[in-house]
Amino acid sequence: MIGRLLQALFGRLPIGWLQLTHSRTRFAAAIAGVAFANALVFVQLGIMQSMATATLRPYAFFQADVMISAAEANALAEGGNVARQWMLQALAHPDVASGMGLFLANVSWQRDTNTLGLTTFGIDPAQPGFLAPEIAAKTGPLQVQMAGLLDRLSRGLPKDEAAGIRPQAPLSFEASGKTLTLYDTFSGGGGFGGDGYMIVSDQTFLTLFPARQSGAPDHILLRLRPGADPDRVSAELRALISDKTLRIRSYADAAQEDLTYQQTKRPTGIIFGFGVIIGVLVGLVIVYQVLSTDVADHMREYATFKAMGYGPGFFLGIVFEEALILGLSGFVPGALIGGVLLTVMGMMTTLQLAVTPGMILSVFLGTLVFSTLSGVIATRRLAAADPADLF
Amino acid sequence: MQARALNHWFGQGEARKQALYDINLRIARGSLTVLMGPSGSGKTTLLTLLGCLREVQDGSVTLLGHELRGAAAAQNVALRRRLGFIFQAHNLHESLTATQNVVMGLQVLGRVDKDRAQAAAAHALGLLGLSDRLDYLPANLSGGQKQRVAVARALVGNPDVVLADEPTAALDKESGANVVDLLKRLGRARGTTTLMVTHDNRIVERADRVLTLEDGRIVEDRTQG
């Protein structure tokens, strides 16, 4: 059936298909190889996608237009502090409506059965406008000292236990030798840097971390007046604020720079990125090897076709036909295997690991491109098919 | 088909060796010409030059009204589509059935209707006594059957010229005679010209003309009744 379809498509005998399927064992091995490479790429892309989701997730907890960070603050959870005085200078800008210091540190929750590492944000509960609506609606209890909101999707936190945390039924635990009480939950999720998140007031934060000072938050968030362009205001603030080492950029740019930093500078991002490259190279080599061997095995037949009057386009067509068949045949099982592997890994790590439509499209197109590239390389051997040698 | 003052060399520098010396011949349309001679006499070289499989270095070759010396590769490819090649080794494609191999001889002429191509291939195979082997892969055919498939592949596109190298070597007496009959019939009916390298006396006796080469030179040119 596939043969007939290809014949109708090409308007000629589907020689590539017939050649590949002539040796079924070799064809199966080739498909397995391409599927393996595809699965490898899917898994690595899935992890990278998960890393991107995890990196950007905390940015979604807040609503801001401009973020001011220390010079070395490449990521939300990295870098030094920013003096609150720069926020006061920024507020002098006519388009800056309000500002809030954002504190950030890790809190370890020692439980009976496990330990949760919670990335904890200290915010000003009097400024709910800086928080995502879901969180802003629950900031009331944060006015109370040593109160907190917990990420109900934290890794290692039983769902029923998370569901039981309500203002009427708060949950207390010890952290840094002090008792913290959780009054409500919000939706976050474990990432690569911690098991989940917690939000407390800046006063609670400073109590938990007495070494930190109220005048030196980790980042400063700014809200602008309606209609103001964050990029323009950021540029103007860079000129306005005395400390020229500060990183002042739009909140969207800050999130994107964090993501780029995680993917290209941090070891995990680089490793997963290389995983994708290795998967692509493995696929490229496998398809090239199969095609190259196939061309070598059929050199006399190709030379015969040359003698009969078949032109270069015909031979390129055969090799590309084979490349596409191999690529497509390997893609489907590769996507399925990759999806299963990511699902299993997601269940084991609670990371959001899944094959997305975007990944399917990009891997599919990548498979076609790299299979064709393998075909282009393999066709170089066709030049050796000299029909004069047949006699 | 015509060659004038045709010389050919292989190798370069001190290793350069002349394979053909001042070949002049004209082969009439529709005739069956046999090329004979000992090994290394230049038969195959001449065949490949006349079949535009090799570049003409010196002298002139005219094939079907086209000068081959200095011809563009595209012209040679187009000309080869009007030729039928029968190789000593059948060179069938292992992945294609007998019918599909023969269809390849037709498909080279352009986009052809699948059913008509298969019918033409089946007819050609039938003429060579292979009606019951249409869907066989080469691996399941005897040496003689493979050679007959190769003959069918060369003839199915109604070529103007057939160039053959020992086409009956793998065939039994009856099959060999059948192939020669077919080529002679094509010569009479369609004007197909056949130039064939062979040492098979059964064919030599029935040829219109016999050319004998020795050391790259035509030493005998005999026309037969």
XYZ file of C-alpha atoms in Angstrom:
616
model
C 0.000 0.000 0.000
C 2.809 2.439 0.898
C 4.587 1.417 -2.294
C 1.496 2.256 -4.389
C 1.095 5.567 -2.586
C 4.724 6.487 -3.268
C 4.413 5.384 -6.886
C 1.412 7.644 -7.342
C 3.286 10.450 -5.575
C 6.527 10.197 -7.559
C 5.054 9.006 -10.852
C 7.688 6.256 -10.967
C 8.512 2.997 -9.262
C 9.214 3.704 -5.581
C 12.728 2.315 -5.825
C 13.839 3.832 -2.520
C 11.002 2.130 -0.673
C 11.597 -1.161 -2.501
C 15.325 -1.024 -1.732
C 14.804 -0.259 1.935
C 12.169 -2.932 2.447
C 14.084 -5.537 0.452
C 16.098 -6.331 3.562
C 13.484 -6.120 6.298
C 15.932 -6.791 9.105
C 18.183 -3.962 8.021
C 15.186 -1.677 7.531
C 13.891 -2.482 11.018
C 17.335 -1.812 12.498
C 17.531 1.501 10.659
C 14.076 2.553 11.891
C 15.032 1.539 15.432
C 18.150 3.686 15.181
C 16.275 6.742 13.914
C 13.534 6.177 16.508
C 16.184 6.058 19.231
C 17.660 9.346 18.039
C 14.179 10.894 17.893
C 13.313 9.640 21.378
C 16.592 11.077 22.672
C 15.796 14.469 21.161
C 12.227 14.385 22.536
C 13.460 13.572 26.040
C 16.101 16.303 25.991
C 13.660 18.846 24.545
C 11.097 17.798 27.135
C 13.575 18.438 29.925
C 14.572 21.779 28.404
C 10.907 22.708 28.039
C 10.336 21.741 31.655
C 13.319 23.821 32.701
C 11.901 26.788 30.807
C 8.509 26.314 32.455
C 10.131 26.025 35.879
C 12.307 29.087 35.267
C 9.430 31.300 34.171
C 6.910 29.994 36.707
C 7.912 32.258 39.654
C 7.759 35.305 37.384
C 4.062 34.503 36.953
C 3.517 34.930 40.707
C 4.080 38.681 40.315
C 2.785 41.505 38.187
C 5.374 44.126 37.354
C 6.510 46.218 34.406
C 10.154 46.890 35.305
C 12.606 44.958 37.464
C 15.747 46.369 39.055
C 18.392 43.843 40.066
C 22.003 43.810 41.156
C 24.658 43.723 38.435
C 25.452 40.033 38.974
C 21.804 38.933 39.227
C 21.572 36.724 36.147
C 18.539 34.919 37.484
C 15.698 35.569 39.893
C 17.345 33.430 42.558
C 20.898 34.631 41.960
C 22.923 37.734 42.622
C 23.302 40.295 45.352
C 20.922 42.771 46.891
C 19.643 46.114 45.660
C 19.493 49.127 47.927
C 15.916 50.285 48.503
C 17.057 53.857 47.903
C 17.142 53.142 44.153
C 13.448 52.357 44.310
C 12.871 55.806 45.789
C 14.864 57.345 42.940
C 12.865 55.339 40.440
C 9.592 56.523 41.951
C 10.655 60.043 41.008
C 10.107 59.087 37.359
C 6.700 60.396 36.255
C 5.696 57.063 34.663
C 6.525 54.917 37.694
C 3.361 54.374 39.724
C 4.599 52.159 42.534
C 7.480 49.996 43.691
C 8.002 46.954 45.869
C 11.062 45.238 47.228
C 11.158 41.489 46.591
C 13.067 39.272 49.004
C 14.074 35.763 48.144
C 15.693 32.864 50.043
C 15.334 29.137 50.582
C 13.472 27.680 53.531
C 13.879 24.063 54.523
C 10.774 22.348 55.920
C 11.845 19.287 57.898
C 8.918 16.902 57.844
C 8.447 13.500 59.428
C 8.952 11.667 56.162
C 10.852 14.116 53.990
C 12.330 17.577 53.690
C 10.899 20.230 51.374
C 13.150 22.899 49.954
C 10.909 25.940 49.475
C 11.969 28.989 47.512
C 10.496 31.719 49.690
C 9.500 35.183 48.515
C 9.115 38.074 50.927
C 6.611 40.651 49.639
C 4.760 43.680 50.922
C 1.225 42.392 51.603
C -0.038 45.964 51.509
C 0.663 46.047 47.781
C -1.386 43.182 46.294
C -1.214 44.881 42.892
C 2.257 43.355 42.497
C 0.869 39.836 42.878
C -0.899 37.516 40.471
C -4.683 37.609 41.077
C -4.771 34.104 42.616
C -2.138 35.087 45.190
C -3.324 38.676 45.677
C -6.702 37.382 46.784
C -5.075 35.435 49.601
C -2.687 37.993 51.079
C -4.944 38.900 54.015
C -3.397 36.400 56.447
C 0.102 37.568 55.503
C -0.474 40.702 57.567
C -0.030 38.411 60.554
C 3.567 37.870 61.602
C 5.044 34.431 60.688
C 2.234 33.605 58.269
C 2.738 32.155 54.837
C 1.127 30.880 51.646
C 2.333 27.504 50.394
C 2.734 26.142 46.900
C 0.228 23.274 46.955
C 2.026 21.545 44.056
C 5.300 21.330 45.976
C 7.223 18.151 45.271
C 6.938 15.722 48.181
C 3.822 17.373 49.622
C 0.853 14.974 49.680
C -2.118 16.395 47.765
C -4.582 15.754 50.552
C -2.319 17.515 53.018
C -2.015 20.527 50.720
C -5.781 20.549 50.167
C -6.332 20.685 53.938
C -4.472 23.986 54.364
C -7.101 26.746 54.655
C -7.419 29.966 56.717
C -9.796 28.036 58.972
C -7.375 25.126 59.231
C -3.830 26.506 59.097
C -0.761 24.302 59.273
C 2.300 25.230 61.340
C 5.860 23.994 61.022
C 9.318 24.877 62.252
C 11.753 26.694 60.008
C 15.015 28.334 61.027
C 14.080 27.699 64.636
C 10.834 29.654 64.291
C 7.240 28.592 63.835
C 5.656 29.459 60.534
C 1.930 29.072 59.937
C 0.560 28.360 56.480
C -2.908 29.826 55.962
C -3.565 29.098 52.335
C -2.090 27.694 49.140
C -1.449 28.746 45.581
C -0.496 26.907 42.402
C 3.231 26.625 41.656
C 5.163 23.423 41.177
C 8.562 21.907 41.822
C 11.404 22.988 39.598
C 15.108 22.314 39.216
C 16.109 24.649 42.080
C 13.621 23.629 44.741
C 10.639 21.497 45.625
C 8.156 24.368 45.611
C 7.470 27.932 46.659
C 6.279 29.872 49.685
C 5.193 33.506 49.958
C 5.501 35.454 53.206
C 5.422 39.114 54.142
C 8.685 41.051 54.063
C 8.498 41.377 57.850
C 8.160 37.612 58.277
C 10.972 37.126 55.806
C 13.278 39.384 57.807
C 12.361 37.494 60.959
C 13.187 34.217 59.300
C 16.470 35.595 57.967
C 17.709 38.106 60.532
C 20.919 38.677 58.604
C 18.906 40.287 55.818
C 18.074 43.982 55.948
C 14.831 45.663 55.028
C 16.752 48.251 53.000
C 18.293 45.648 50.724
C 15.799 43.424 48.898
C 16.915 40.969 46.171
C 14.999 42.767 43.433
C 12.852 45.841 43.070
C 9.604 45.551 41.130
C 8.002 48.628 39.594
C 4.496 49.168 38.227
C 4.136 51.871 35.596
C 1.278 54.179 34.842
C -1.127 52.883 32.168
C 0.244 53.251 28.641
C 3.893 53.681 29.646
C 6.388 51.612 27.657
C 8.495 49.453 30.018
C 11.482 49.418 27.630
C 11.502 53.197 27.316
C 11.046 53.734 31.034
C 13.779 51.194 31.780
C 16.177 53.117 29.554
C 15.233 56.394 31.223
C 15.646 54.865 34.668
C 19.122 53.683 33.744
C 19.987 57.311 33.092
C 18.142 58.556 36.154
C 19.421 56.186 38.834
C 22.879 56.971 40.159
C 24.159 53.357 40.373
C 25.085 52.550 36.784
C 25.926 48.920 37.600
C 22.295 48.005 38.260
C 20.356 45.872 35.818
C 17.221 47.787 34.974
C 15.018 46.127 32.374
C 11.417 45.354 31.638
C 9.944 42.521 33.671
C 9.388 40.510 30.472
C 13.031 40.991 29.455
C 14.194 39.981 32.909
C 12.266 36.715 32.643
C 13.611 36.058 29.146
C 17.198 36.855 30.200
C 16.817 34.473 33.135
C 15.623 31.744 30.775
C 18.468 32.373 28.334
C 20.931 32.305 31.209
C 19.521 28.995 32.489
C 19.634 27.422 29.025
C 22.991 28.690 27.828
C 25.123 29.432 30.875
C 24.022 27.062 33.612
C 25.463 23.494 33.420
C 22.030 21.858 33.363
C 20.871 23.916 30.395
C 24.106 23.304 28.512
C 23.969 19.558 29.200
C 20.388 19.252 27.983
C 21.195 21.413 24.983
C 24.069 19.106 24.112
C 21.695 16.178 24.556
C 19.553 17.577 21.755
C 22.613 18.084 19.544
C 23.838 14.555 20.254
C 20.396 13.146 19.412
C 20.386 15.050 16.121
C 23.925 13.888 15.307
C 23.078 10.269 16.142
C 20.073 10.460 13.819
C 22.142 12.134 11.116
C 24.866 9.496 11.310
C 22.394 6.606 11.333
C 20.464 7.861 8.306
C 23.707 8.702 6.492
C 25.171 5.276 7.273
C 22.069 3.455 6.028
C 21.860 5.548 2.859
C 25.568 5.430 2.201
C 25.658 1.633 2.562
C 22.583 1.366 0.383
C 24.182 3.473 -2.353
C 27.390 1.400 -2.165
C 25.418 -1.854 -2.323
C 23.558 -0.738 -5.436
C 26.395 0.942 -7.291
C 26.157 -1.433 -10.278
C 22.399 -1.013 -10.509
C 22.765 2.769 -10.351
C 25.473 2.630 -13.008
C 23.098 0.565 -15.144
C 20.357 3.154 -14.722
C 22.882 5.854 -15.651
C 23.751 3.938 -18.813
C 20.043 3.649 -19.616
C 19.699 7.419 -19.541
C 18.518 8.231 -16.044
C 19.788 11.653 -15.006
C 21.180 12.942 -11.695
C 17.735 14.065 -10.527
C 16.477 10.484 -10.603
C 19.245 9.252 -8.287
C 18.856 12.198 -5.942
C 15.158 11.414 -5.877
C 15.814 7.821 -4.796
C 18.186 8.823 -2.011
C 15.859 11.572 -0.772
C 12.953 9.158 -0.953
C 14.902 6.779 1.269
C 15.948 9.580 3.621
C 12.370 10.741 4.055
C 11.052 7.200 4.534
C 13.688 6.536 7.198
C 13.058 9.869 8.888
C 9.278 9.492 8.940
C 9.353 5.801 9.874
C 11.637 6.557 12.780
C 9.780 9.693 13.855
C 6.489 8.046 14.839
C 7.915 5.384 17.189
C 10.508 7.915 18.387
C 7.775 10.368 19.384
C 5.813 7.629 21.134
C 8.847 6.323 23.032
C 9.908 9.880 23.915
C 6.387 10.633 25.187
C 6.326 7.512 27.355
C 9.794 8.235 28.757
C 8.879 11.842 29.581
C 5.642 10.747 31.247
C 7.487 8.226 33.405
C 10.190 10.779 34.268
C 7.518 13.370 35.057
C 5.793 10.957 37.427
C 9.088 10.223 39.173
C 10.237 13.846 39.507
C 6.916 15.775 39.545
C 8.430 18.015 36.890
C 6.086 19.010 34.093
C 7.544 16.757 31.418
C 5.481 16.122 28.321
C 5.634 16.057 24.546
C 4.067 19.302 23.373
C 2.610 20.043 19.906
C 5.440 22.513 19.377
C 8.022 19.839 20.130
C 6.305 17.391 17.760
C 6.331 19.965 14.975
C 9.927 21.049 15.543
C 11.262 17.482 15.846
C 9.232 16.444 12.790
C 10.615 19.305 10.709
C 14.091 18.717 12.147
C 13.862 15.047 11.210
C 12.918 15.940 7.645
C 15.703 18.520 7.360
C 18.422 16.312 8.840
C 17.294 13.209 6.940
C 17.498 15.241 3.752
C 20.928 16.519 4.797
C 22.068 12.926 5.307
C 20.722 12.159 1.851
C 22.661 15.058 0.340
C 25.900 13.761 1.885
C 25.186 10.180 0.803
C 24.515 11.162 -2.814
C 28.151 12.224 -3.159
C 28.978 8.523 -3.450
C 26.722 8.267 -6.494
C 29.327 10.042 -8.590
C 31.397 6.857 -8.390
C 28.777 4.924 -10.367
C 30.414 4.899 -13.820
C 28.347 3.143 -16.486
C 31.443 2.604 -18.659
C 32.709 0.161 -16.022
C 29.715 -2.097 -16.605
C 31.060 -3.506 -19.871
C 26.305 5.166 -36.180
C 29.657 6.328 -37.481
C 33.252 6.621 -36.254
C 35.927 8.579 -38.071
C 39.655 8.597 -37.244
C 38.760 7.499 -33.730
C 41.645 7.107 -31.285
C 41.407 6.455 -27.572
C 43.869 6.286 -24.715
C 43.759 5.187 -21.110
C 45.967 6.510 -18.318
C 48.178 9.545 -18.209
C 51.835 10.448 -18.552
C 54.174 7.526 -19.020
C 51.382 5.101 -18.136
C 49.265 6.350 -21.013
C 48.301 3.525 -23.329
C 46.468 3.698 -26.618
C 43.465 1.379 -26.811
C 42.049 2.299 -30.234
C 43.892 3.338 -33.399
C 42.281 5.257 -36.249
C 38.920 3.507 -36.211
C 36.725 4.282 -39.203
C 33.390 2.576 -39.575
C 29.811 3.202 -40.487
C 27.066 0.899 -39.267
C 23.865 0.843 -41.279
C 20.476 1.349 -39.693
C 18.633 -1.890 -38.974
C 21.708 -4.102 -39.287
C 23.087 -6.619 -36.797
C 26.847 -6.178 -36.494
C 29.098 -8.419 -34.460
C 32.328 -7.178 -32.916
C 34.939 -9.881 -32.384
C 38.486 -10.002 -31.204
C 40.720 -11.272 -28.425
C 40.596 -9.906 -24.926
C 42.119 -6.415 -24.748
C 41.647 -5.746 -28.429
C 39.469 -2.686 -27.790
C 35.954 -4.100 -28.411
C 34.501 -2.886 -25.160
C 36.179 0.502 -25.467
C 34.671 0.947 -28.906
C 31.250 -0.156 -27.648
C 31.305 2.322 -24.767
C 32.446 5.158 -27.035
C 29.668 4.463 -29.545
C 27.171 4.213 -26.660
C 28.197 7.647 -25.317
C 29.303 6.093 -22.052
C 32.833 7.410 -22.519
C 34.134 10.766 -23.664
C 35.493 10.883 -27.202
C 39.114 12.068 -26.953
C 40.217 12.155 -30.565
C 38.390 11.708 -33.865
C 34.660 11.736 -34.303
C 31.667 9.612 -33.389
C 28.237 10.345 -34.773
C 25.294 8.623 -33.142
C 21.730 9.042 -34.390
C 22.763 12.243 -36.118
C 24.566 13.742 -33.119
C 28.305 14.360 -32.834
C 29.529 12.934 -29.525
C 32.910 14.632 -29.362
C 32.610 17.567 -27.000
C 28.917 16.861 -26.467
C 27.273 18.131 -23.292
C 26.520 15.585 -20.599
C 22.803 16.330 -20.900
C 22.877 15.477 -24.625
C 24.598 12.176 -23.872
C 22.002 11.331 -21.234
C 19.201 12.133 -23.680
C 20.856 10.062 -26.417
C 21.334 7.087 -24.114
C 17.573 6.972 -23.643
C 17.354 6.017 -27.326
C 19.757 3.125 -26.828
C 19.262 -0.321 -25.370
C 22.128 -1.760 -23.352
C 22.538 -5.467 -22.668
C 25.396 -6.190 -20.301
C 27.221 -9.484 -19.870
C 26.345 -9.333 -16.189
C 22.599 -8.790 -16.197
C 22.775 -5.941 -13.613
C 19.157 -6.356 -12.635
C 18.005 -4.456 -9.579
C 17.715 -6.983 -6.768
C 14.777 -5.228 -5.106
C 12.641 -5.085 -8.247
C 10.621 -7.899 -9.783
C 11.216 -8.982 -13.377
C 8.345 -6.747 -14.508
C 9.561 -3.770 -12.477
C 13.086 -4.161 -13.857
C 11.684 -4.067 -17.386
C 9.447 -1.088 -16.529
C 12.647 0.787 -15.671
C 13.555 0.536 -19.376
C 10.299 2.263 -20.243
C 10.068 4.735 -17.406
C 13.305 6.436 -18.454
C 11.459 7.785 -21.493
C 9.153 9.859 -19.306
C 6.087 9.596 -17.118
C 4.192 6.517 -18.227
C 0.853 5.128 -17.157
C 1.512 2.397 -14.624
C -0.861 -0.162 -16.166
C 0.367 0.437 -19.702
C 3.987 0.189 -18.563
C 3.324 -3.087 -16.809
C 1.455 -4.454 -19.832
C 4.357 -3.493 -22.121
C 6.852 -5.083 -19.721
C 4.768 -8.255 -19.510
C 4.586 -8.386 -23.309
C 8.369 -7.994 -23.653
C 8.981 -10.679 -21.045
C 6.474 -12.918 -22.815
C 8.381 -12.605 -26.089
C 11.410 -13.934 -24.229
C 9.503 -16.831 -22.655
C 9.183 -15.383 -19.166
C 5.410 -14.965 -18.880
C 5.398 -17.169 -15.801
C 8.159 -15.194 -14.046
C 6.711 -11.678 -14.115
C 6.662 -11.144 -10.361
C 9.867 -12.980 -9.540
C 12.742 -11.179 -7.915
C 16.143 -11.679 -9.602
C 17.285 -13.826 -6.671
C 14.628 -16.379 -7.652
C 15.543 -16.495 -11.350
C 18.188 -18.625 -13.062
C 21.160 -16.976 -14.774
C 19.567 -17.398 -18.196
C 16.238 -16.011 -17.013
C 17.949 -12.966 -15.522
C 19.745 -12.356 -18.796
C 16.459 -12.549 -20.690
C 14.923 -10.033 -18.287
C 17.890 -7.761 -19.039
C 17.237 -8.199 -22.778
C 13.562 -7.338 -22.265
C 14.581 -4.240 -20.278
C 16.850 -3.118 -23.135
C 14.195 -3.647 -25.825
C 10.952 -2.561 -24.132
C 11.488 1.115 -24.928
C 11.885 0.414 -28.690
C 15.489 1.685 -28.843
C 17.031 2.933 -32.065
C 20.300 1.153 -31.283
C 21.052 -1.915 -29.165
C 24.561 -2.278 -27.743
C 25.218 -5.684 -26.260
C 28.167 -7.384 -24.591
C 28.020 -11.170 -24.803
C 24.224 -11.158 -24.418
C 23.824 -14.893 -25.000
C 26.682 -16.121 -22.823
C 24.333 -17.236 -20.055
C 21.625 -18.540 -22.391
C 20.964 -22.032 -23.671
C 20.943 -22.672 -27.418
C 17.205 -22.114 -27.864
C 17.049 -18.949 -25.755
C 20.131 -17.523 -27.475
C 18.586 -18.143 -30.889
C 15.360 -16.571 -29.703
C 17.169 -13.394 -28.636
C 19.005 -13.126 -31.956
C 15.750 -13.704 -33.861
C 14.127 -10.967 -31.854
C 16.951 -8.509 -32.565
C 16.869 -9.327 -36.296
C 13.079 -8.920 -36.373
C 13.420 -5.540 -34.668
C 16.026 -4.539 -37.219
C 13.703 -5.382 -40.099
C 10.496 -4.051 -38.562
C 11.690 -0.907 -36.788
C 15.165 -0.317 -38.115
C 16.769 -1.075 -34.786
C 20.536 -1.246 -35.192
C 22.397 -3.823 -33.134
C 26.099 -3.815 -32.331
C 27.131 -6.797 -30.304
C 30.357 -8.106 -28.799
C 30.225 -11.893 -28.928
C 32.243 -15.021 -29.491
C 29.128 -17.137 -29.936
C 29.430 -18.679 -33.400
C 25.660 -19.172 -33.565
C 25.257 -15.419 -33.559
C 28.276 -14.661 -35.728
C 26.806 -16.855 -38.466
C 23.564 -14.884 -38.473
C 25.060 -11.398 -38.268
C 24.866 -9.002 -41.241
C 28.415 -7.885 -40.656
C 31.382 -9.041 -38.592
C 34.131 -6.663 -37.454
C 37.303 -8.093 -35.973
C 39.551 -5.983 -33.764
C 43.122 -6.713 -32.773
C 45.337 -4.430 -30.719
C 42.909 -1.556 -31.105
C 42.637 -1.778 -34.886
C 39.955 -3.170 -37.184
C 41.753 -5.998 -38.953
C 38.764 -7.544 -40.695
C 35.416 -6.155 -41.865
C 33.235 -8.875 -43.337
C 29.700 -8.391 -44.667
C 27.576 -11.554 -44.717
C 24.615 -12.500 -46.818
